[in-house]
CSV table of C-alpha atoms and ligand atoms in Angstrom, one decimal:
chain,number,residue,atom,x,y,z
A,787,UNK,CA,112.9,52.7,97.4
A,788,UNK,CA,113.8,56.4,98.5
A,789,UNK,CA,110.8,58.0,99.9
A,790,UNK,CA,109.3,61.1,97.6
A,791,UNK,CA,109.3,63.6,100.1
A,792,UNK,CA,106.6,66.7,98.3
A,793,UNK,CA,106.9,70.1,100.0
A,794,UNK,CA,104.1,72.5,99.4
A,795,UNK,CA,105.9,75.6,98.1
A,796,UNK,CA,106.0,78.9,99.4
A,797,UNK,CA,103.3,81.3,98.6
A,798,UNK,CA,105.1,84.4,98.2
A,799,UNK,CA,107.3,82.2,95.5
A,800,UNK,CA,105.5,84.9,92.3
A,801,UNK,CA,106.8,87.8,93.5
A,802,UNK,CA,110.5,86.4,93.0
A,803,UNK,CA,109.9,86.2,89.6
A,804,UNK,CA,111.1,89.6,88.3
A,805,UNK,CA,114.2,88.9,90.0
A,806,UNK,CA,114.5,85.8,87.8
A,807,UNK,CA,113.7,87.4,84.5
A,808,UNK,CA,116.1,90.4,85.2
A,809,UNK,CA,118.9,87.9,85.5
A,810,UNK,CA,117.6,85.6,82.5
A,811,UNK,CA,118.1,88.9,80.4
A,812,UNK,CA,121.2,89.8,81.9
A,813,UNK,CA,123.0,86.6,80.2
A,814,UNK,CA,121.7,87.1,77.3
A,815,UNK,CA,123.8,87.4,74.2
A,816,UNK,CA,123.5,91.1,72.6
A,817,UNK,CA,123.0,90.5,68.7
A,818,UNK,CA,126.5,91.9,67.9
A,819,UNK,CA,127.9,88.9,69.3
A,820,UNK,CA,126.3,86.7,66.6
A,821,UNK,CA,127.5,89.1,64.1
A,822,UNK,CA,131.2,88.3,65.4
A,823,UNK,CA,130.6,84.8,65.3
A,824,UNK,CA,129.5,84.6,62.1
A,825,UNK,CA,132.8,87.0,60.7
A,826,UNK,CA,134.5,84.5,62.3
A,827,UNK,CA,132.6,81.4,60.6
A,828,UNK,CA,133.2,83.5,56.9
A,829,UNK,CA,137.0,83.8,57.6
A,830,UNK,CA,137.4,79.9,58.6
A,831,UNK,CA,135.2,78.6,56.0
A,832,UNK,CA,137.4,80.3,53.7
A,833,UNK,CA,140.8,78.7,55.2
A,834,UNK,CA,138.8,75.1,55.1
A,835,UNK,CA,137.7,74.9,51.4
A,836,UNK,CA,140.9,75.7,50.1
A,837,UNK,CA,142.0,72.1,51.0
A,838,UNK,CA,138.7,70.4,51.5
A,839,UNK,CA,136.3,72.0,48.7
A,840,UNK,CA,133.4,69.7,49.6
A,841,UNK,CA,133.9,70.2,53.9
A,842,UNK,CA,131.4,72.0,55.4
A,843,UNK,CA,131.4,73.8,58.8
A,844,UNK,CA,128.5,73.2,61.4
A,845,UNK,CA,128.2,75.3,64.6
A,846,UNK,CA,127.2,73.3,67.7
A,847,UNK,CA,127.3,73.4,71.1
A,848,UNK,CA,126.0,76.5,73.2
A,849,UNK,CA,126.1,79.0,70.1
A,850,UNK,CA,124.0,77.1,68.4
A,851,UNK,CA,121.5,75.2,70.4
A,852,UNK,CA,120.4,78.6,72.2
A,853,UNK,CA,121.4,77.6,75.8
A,854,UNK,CA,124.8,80.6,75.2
A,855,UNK,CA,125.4,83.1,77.5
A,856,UNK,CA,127.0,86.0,76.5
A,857,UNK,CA,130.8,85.8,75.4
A,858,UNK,CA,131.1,81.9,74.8
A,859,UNK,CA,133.5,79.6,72.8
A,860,UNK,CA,131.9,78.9,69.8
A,861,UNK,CA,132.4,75.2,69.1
A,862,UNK,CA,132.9,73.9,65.0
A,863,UNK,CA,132.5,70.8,63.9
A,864,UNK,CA,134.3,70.2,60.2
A,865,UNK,CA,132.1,67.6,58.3
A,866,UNK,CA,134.2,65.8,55.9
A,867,UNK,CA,132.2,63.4,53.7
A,868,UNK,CA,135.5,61.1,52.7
A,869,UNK,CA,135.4,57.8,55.4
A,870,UNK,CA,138.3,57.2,55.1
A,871,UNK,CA,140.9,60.3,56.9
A,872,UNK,CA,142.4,60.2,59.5
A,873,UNK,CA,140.9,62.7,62.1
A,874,UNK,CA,144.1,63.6,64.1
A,875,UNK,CA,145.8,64.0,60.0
A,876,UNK,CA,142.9,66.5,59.1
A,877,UNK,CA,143.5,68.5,62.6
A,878,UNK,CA,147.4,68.6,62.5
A,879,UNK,CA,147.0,70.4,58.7
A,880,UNK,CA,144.2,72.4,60.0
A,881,UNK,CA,146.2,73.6,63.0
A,882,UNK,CA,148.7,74.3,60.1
A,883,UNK,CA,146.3,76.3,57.8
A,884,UNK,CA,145.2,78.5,60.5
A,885,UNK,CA,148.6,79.2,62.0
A,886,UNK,CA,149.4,80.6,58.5
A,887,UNK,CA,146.0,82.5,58.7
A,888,UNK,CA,146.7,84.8,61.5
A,889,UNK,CA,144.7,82.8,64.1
A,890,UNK,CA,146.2,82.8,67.4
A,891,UNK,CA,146.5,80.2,69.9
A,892,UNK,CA,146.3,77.5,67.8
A,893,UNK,CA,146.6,74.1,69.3
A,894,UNK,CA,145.9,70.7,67.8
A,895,UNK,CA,144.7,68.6,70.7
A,896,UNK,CA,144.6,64.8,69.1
A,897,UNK,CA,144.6,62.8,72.6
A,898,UNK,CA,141.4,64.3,73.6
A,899,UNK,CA,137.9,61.8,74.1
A,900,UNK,CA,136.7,64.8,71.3
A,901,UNK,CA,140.3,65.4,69.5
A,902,UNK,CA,140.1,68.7,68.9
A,903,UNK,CA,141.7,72.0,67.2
A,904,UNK,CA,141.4,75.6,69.6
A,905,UNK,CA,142.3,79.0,68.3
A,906,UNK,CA,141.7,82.2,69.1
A,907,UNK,CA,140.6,85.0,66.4
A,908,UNK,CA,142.3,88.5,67.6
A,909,UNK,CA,139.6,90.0,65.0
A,910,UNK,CA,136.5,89.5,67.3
A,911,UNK,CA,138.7,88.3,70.7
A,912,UNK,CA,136.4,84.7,70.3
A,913,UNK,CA,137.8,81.5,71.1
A,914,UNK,CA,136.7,78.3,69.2
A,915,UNK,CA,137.2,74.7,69.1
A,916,UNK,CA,136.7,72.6,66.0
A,917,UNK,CA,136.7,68.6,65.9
A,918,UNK,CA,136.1,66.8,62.8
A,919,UNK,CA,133.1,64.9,62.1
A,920,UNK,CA,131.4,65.4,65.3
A,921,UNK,CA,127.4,64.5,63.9
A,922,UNK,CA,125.6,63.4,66.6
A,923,UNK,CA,126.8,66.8,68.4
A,924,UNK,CA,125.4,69.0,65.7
A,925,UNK,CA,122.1,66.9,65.2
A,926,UNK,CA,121.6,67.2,69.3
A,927,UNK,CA,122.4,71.0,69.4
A,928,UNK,CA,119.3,71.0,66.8
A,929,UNK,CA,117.4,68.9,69.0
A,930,UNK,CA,117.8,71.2,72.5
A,931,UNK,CA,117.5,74.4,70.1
A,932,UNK,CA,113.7,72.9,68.6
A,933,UNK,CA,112.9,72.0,72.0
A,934,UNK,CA,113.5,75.8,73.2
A,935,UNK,CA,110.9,77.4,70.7
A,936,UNK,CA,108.5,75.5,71.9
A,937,UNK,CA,108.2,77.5,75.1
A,938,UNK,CA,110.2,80.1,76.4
A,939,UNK,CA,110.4,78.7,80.0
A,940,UNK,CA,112.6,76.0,78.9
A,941,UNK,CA,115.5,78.5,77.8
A,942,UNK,CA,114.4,81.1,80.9
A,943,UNK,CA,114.5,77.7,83.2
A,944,UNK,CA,118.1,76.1,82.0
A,945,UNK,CA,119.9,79.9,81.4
A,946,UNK,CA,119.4,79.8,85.6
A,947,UNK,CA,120.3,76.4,86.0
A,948,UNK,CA,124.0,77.1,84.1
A,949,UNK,CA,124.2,80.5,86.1
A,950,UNK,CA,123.8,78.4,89.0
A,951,UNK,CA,125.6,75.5,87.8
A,952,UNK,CA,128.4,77.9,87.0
A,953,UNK,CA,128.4,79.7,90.1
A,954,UNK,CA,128.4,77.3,92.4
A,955,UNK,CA,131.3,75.4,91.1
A,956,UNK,CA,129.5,72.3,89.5
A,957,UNK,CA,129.5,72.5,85.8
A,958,UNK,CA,133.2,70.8,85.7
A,959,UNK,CA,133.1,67.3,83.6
A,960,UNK,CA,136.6,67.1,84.7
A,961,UNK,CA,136.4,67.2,88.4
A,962,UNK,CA,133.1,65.1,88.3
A,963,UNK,CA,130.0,67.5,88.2
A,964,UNK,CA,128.3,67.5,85.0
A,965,UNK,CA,128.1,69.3,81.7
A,966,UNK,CA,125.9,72.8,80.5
A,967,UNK,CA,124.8,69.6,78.0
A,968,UNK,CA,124.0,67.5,81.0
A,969,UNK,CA,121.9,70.5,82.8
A,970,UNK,CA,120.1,71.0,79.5
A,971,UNK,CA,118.7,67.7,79.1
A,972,UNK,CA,117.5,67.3,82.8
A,973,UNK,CA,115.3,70.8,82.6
A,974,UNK,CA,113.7,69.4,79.1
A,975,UNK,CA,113.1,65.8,81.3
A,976,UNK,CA,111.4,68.1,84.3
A,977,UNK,CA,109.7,70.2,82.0
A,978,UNK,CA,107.7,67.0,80.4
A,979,UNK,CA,107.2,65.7,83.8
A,980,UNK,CA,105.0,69.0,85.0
A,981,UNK,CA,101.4,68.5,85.4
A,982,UNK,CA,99.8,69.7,82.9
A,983,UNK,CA,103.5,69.6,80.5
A,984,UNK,CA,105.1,71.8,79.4
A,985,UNK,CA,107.2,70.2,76.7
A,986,UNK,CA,106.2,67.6,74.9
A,987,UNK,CA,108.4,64.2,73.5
A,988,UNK,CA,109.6,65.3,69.8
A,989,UNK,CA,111.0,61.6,69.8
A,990,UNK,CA,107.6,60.2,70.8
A,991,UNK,CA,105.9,61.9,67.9
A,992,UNK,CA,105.6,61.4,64.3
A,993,UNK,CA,108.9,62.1,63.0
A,994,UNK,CA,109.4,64.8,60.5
A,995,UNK,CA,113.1,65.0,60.3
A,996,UNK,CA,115.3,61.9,60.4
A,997,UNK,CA,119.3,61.6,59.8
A,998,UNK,CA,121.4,58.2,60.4
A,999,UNK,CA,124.4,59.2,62.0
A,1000,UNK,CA,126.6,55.6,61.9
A,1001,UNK,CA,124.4,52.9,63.1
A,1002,UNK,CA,122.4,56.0,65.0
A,1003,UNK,CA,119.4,56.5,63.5
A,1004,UNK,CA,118.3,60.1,65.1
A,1005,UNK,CA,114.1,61.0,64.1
A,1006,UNK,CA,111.9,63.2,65.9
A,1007,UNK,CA,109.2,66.2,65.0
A,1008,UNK,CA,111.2,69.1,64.0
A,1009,UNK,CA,108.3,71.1,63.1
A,1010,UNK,CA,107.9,73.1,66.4
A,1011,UNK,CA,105.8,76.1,64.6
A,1012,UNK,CA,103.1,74.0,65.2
A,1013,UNK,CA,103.3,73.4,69.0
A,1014,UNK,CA,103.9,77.4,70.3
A,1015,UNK,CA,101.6,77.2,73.2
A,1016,UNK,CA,101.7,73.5,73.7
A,1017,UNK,CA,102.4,74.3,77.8
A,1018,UNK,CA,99.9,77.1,77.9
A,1019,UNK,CA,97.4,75.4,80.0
A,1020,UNK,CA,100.2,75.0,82.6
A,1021,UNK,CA,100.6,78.7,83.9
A,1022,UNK,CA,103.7,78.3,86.0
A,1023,UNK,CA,106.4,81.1,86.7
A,1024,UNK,CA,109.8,81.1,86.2
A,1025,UNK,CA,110.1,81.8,90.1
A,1026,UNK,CA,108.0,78.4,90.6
A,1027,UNK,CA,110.0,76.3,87.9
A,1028,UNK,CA,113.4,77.2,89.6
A,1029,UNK,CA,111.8,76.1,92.9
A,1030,UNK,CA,110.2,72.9,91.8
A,1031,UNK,CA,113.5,72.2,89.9
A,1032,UNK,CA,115.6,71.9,92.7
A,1033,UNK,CA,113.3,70.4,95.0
A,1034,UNK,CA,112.7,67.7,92.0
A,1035,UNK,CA,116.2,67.1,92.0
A,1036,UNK,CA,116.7,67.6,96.0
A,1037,UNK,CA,114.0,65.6,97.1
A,1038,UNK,CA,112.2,63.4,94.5
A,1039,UNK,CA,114.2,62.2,91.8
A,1040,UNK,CA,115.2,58.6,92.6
A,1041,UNK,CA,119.1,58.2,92.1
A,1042,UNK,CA,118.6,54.8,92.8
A,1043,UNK,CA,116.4,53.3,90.3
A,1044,UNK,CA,115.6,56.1,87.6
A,1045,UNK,CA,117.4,56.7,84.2
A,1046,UNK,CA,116.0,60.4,83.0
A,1047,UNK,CA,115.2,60.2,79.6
A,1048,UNK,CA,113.9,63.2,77.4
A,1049,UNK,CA,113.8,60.5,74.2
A,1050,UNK,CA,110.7,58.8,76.1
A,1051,UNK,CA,109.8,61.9,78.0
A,1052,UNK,CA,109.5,60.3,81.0
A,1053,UNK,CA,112.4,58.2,83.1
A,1054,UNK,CA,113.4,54.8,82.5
A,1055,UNK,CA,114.7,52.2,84.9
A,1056,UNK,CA,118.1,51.8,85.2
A,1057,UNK,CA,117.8,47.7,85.9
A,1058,UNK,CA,116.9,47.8,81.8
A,1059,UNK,CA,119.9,49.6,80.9
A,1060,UNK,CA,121.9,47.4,83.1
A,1061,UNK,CA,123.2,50.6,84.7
A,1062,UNK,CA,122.9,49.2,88.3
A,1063,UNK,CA,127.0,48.4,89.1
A,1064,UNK,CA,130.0,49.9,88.0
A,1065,UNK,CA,131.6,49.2,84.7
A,1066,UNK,CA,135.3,50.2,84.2
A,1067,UNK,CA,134.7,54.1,85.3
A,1068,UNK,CA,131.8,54.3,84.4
A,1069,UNK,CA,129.7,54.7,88.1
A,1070,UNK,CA,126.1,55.5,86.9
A,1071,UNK,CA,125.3,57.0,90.3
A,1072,UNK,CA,123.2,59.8,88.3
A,1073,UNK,CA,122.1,59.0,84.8
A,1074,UNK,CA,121.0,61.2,82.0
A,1075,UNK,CA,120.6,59.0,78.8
A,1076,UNK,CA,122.1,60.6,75.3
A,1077,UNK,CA,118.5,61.4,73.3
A,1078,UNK,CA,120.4,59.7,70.7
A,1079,UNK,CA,123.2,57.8,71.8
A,1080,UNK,CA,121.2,55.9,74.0
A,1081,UNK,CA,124.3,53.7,75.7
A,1082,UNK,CA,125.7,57.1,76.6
A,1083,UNK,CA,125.4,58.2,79.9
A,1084,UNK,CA,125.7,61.5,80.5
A,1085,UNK,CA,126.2,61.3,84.3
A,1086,UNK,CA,129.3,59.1,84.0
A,1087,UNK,CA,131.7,61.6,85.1
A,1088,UNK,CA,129.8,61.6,88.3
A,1089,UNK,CA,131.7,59.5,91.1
A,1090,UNK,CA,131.1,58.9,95.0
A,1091,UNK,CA,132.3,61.9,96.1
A,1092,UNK,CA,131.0,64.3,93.6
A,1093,UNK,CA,127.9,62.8,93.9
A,1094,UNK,CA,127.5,64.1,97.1
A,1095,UNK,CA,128.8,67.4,96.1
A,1096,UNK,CA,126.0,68.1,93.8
A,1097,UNK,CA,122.9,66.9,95.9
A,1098,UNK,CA,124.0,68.9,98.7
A,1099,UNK,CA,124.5,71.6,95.9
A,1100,UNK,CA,120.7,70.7,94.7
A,1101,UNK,CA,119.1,70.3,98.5
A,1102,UNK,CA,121.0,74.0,98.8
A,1103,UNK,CA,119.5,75.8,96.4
A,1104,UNK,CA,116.0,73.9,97.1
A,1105,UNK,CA,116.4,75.2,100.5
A,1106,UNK,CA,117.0,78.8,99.5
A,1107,UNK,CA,114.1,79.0,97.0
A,1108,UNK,CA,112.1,77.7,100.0
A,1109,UNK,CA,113.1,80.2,102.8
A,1110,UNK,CA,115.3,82.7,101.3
A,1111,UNK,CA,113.4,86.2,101.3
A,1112,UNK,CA,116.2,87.1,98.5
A,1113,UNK,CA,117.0,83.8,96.8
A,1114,UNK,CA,117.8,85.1,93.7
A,1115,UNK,CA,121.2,86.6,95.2
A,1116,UNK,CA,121.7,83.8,97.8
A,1117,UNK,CA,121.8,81.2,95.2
A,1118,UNK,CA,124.0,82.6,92.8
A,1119,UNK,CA,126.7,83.0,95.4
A,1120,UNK,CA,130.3,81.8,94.5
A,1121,UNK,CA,131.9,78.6,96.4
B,1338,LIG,P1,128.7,76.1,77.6
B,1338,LIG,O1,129.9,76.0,76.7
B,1338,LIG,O2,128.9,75.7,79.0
B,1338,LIG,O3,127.9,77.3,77.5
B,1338,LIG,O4,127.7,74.9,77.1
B,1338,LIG,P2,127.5,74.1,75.8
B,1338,LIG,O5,126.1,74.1,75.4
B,1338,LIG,O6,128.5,74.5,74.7
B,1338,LIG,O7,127.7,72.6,76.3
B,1338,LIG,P3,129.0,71.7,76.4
B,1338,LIG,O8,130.2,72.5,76.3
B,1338,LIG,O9,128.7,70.9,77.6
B,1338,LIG,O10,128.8,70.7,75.1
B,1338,LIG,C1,128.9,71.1,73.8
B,1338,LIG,C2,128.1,70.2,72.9
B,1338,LIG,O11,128.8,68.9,72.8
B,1338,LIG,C3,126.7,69.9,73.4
B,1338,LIG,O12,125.8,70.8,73.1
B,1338,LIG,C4,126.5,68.6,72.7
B,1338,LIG,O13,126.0,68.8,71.4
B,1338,LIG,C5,127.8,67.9,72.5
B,1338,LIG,N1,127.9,66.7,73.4
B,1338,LIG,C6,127.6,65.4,73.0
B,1338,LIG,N2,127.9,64.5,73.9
B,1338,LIG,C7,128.4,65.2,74.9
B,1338,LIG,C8,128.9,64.8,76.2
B,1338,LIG,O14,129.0,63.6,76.6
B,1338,LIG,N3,129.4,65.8,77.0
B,1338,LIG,C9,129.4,67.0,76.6
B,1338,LIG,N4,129.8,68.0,77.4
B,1338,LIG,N5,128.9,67.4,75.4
B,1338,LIG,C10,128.5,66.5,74.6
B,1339,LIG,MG1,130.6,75.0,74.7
């Protein structure tokens, strides 16, 4: 078993904070972004009902689930009720509705793991990408965006994390790094592991809100009004989180055995999952569990060599939060 190295942190580690909430703000969306957006959702939804009356249109993703930056793709997900279309059917005479509409860009993408439709609106200048009866996404975008009013550390915390993630070259499914989805989940699994926590389990508690998505059955406590202040008694900065979040990932997370898993608040082992050897692509040499799609790994993009691309990335920045009198610029600093 890999040996959980603890470092004591820096002492001087508070007076980085302003530095981190100066760049927090800065990637903020400005409010007449979401004005845009929802222009943009007006004009669609009008295009959609006139051949699907009963479809409705769901935003999801990163303009939804309050983990956006400023200037993001807004993703759609078209919820047909009828079981029985044929997805790639309903996105080639969508591609053709919005053609005729003005849109721009418009590209049916059927072959896609998520089959998709992208356009472009030369209105607002945003991009989108709509797939068609895409649940689980919409029900887990709710899930991240109740877990980020319960404290405001979670959305300061994983807005660095993408930043960083971004910068550095490691927030590219495609070449094996992992997703903004990914990053999400693993700073709401560190945040329940501080001492005292920060975030609680919503899936642990009683559950309040509860949708069956397929054989899915997706429950938790929605009703985050009345948990403000649940990690109050924990007083940590945003400075500190950002360094204890890359030396938990650096130094003391063990890739080995551990599944992190936000649905149980805690990590699981990956012997019970049988997520120990390779299965068809699937590697498992990090693992992030789905909150809901509980076979789903999130770390499955991950292979041998991009493994080792990101802990190096992780025992880099944990380094520069250690040592770094600046580490706010260090670690940002392109590839
Ligand atoms: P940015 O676009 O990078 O700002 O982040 P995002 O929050 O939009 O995340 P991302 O593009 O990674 O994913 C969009 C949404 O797809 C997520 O919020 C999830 O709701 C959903 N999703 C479900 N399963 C997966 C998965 O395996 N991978 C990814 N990437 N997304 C998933
Ligand atoms: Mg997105």
């Amino acid at each position: 078993r890999m040996l959980k190295r603890q470092i004591a942190c820096r002492s001087d580690i508070n007076r980085m904070n302003g530095a981190f909430l100066a760049t927090f703000q800065s990637l903020i969306p400005p409010e007449e972004e979401r004005t845009k957006q929802k222009q943009l959702l007006a004009l669609l939804d009008g295009i959609v009902s006139k051949e699907w009356p009963d479809a409705r249109l769901y935003v999801y993703g990163s303009c939804a689930n309050s983990f956006g930056f400023s200037k993001s793709d807004i993703d759609i997900c078209l919820a047909i009720e009828d079981a029985n279309i044929d997805k790639s059917e309903v996105l080639l005479k969508l591609a053709d509705m919005l053609q005729s509409g003005n849109l721009q860009n418009v590209q049916a993408l059927t072959r896609a793991r998520v089959p998709i439709v992208k356009l472009m609106d030369p209105e607002t200048g945003i991009s989108c990408d709509i797939c068609v009866n895409n649940v689980l996404a919409v029900v887990n975008t709710k899930l991240l965006r109740d877990y980020a009013q319960i404290d405001v550390r979670l959305r300061q915390l994983a807005f660095i994390v993408k930043h960083w993630a971004k910068s550095r070259g490691v927030n590219e499914t495609y070449q094996g790094t992992l997703s903004s989805y990914a990053y999400v989940l693993m700073c709401i699994h560190f945040l329940q592991q501080r001492r005292p926590a920060i975030l609680p389990c919503l899936q642990g508690m009683e559950a309040t809100y509860s949708v069956t998505v397929g054989n899915i059955e997706c429950a938790y406590f929605d009703k985050v009004e009345k948990l403000y202040g649940f990690g109050s008694q924990n007083g940590e900065s945003l400075a500190r989180l950002v360094w204890a979040f890359f030396s938990y990932w650096a130094y003391c997370h063990d890739y080995a055995n551990d599944v992190i898993s936000i649905r149980s608040g805690s990590t699981v082992s990956k012997r019970g999952k049988d997520w120990t050897r390779r299965i068809g692509n699937d590697r498992h040499l990090i693992c992030i569990e789905d909150p809901f799609e509980v076979s789903h790994d999130l770390g499955r993009v991950v292979d041998k060599f991009s493994i080792r691309v990101l802990r190096e990335e992780f025992e880099r920045a944990a380094e520069i939060m250690q040592y770094d009198p600046n580490p706010c610029v260090k670690l940002f600093e392109p590839y």
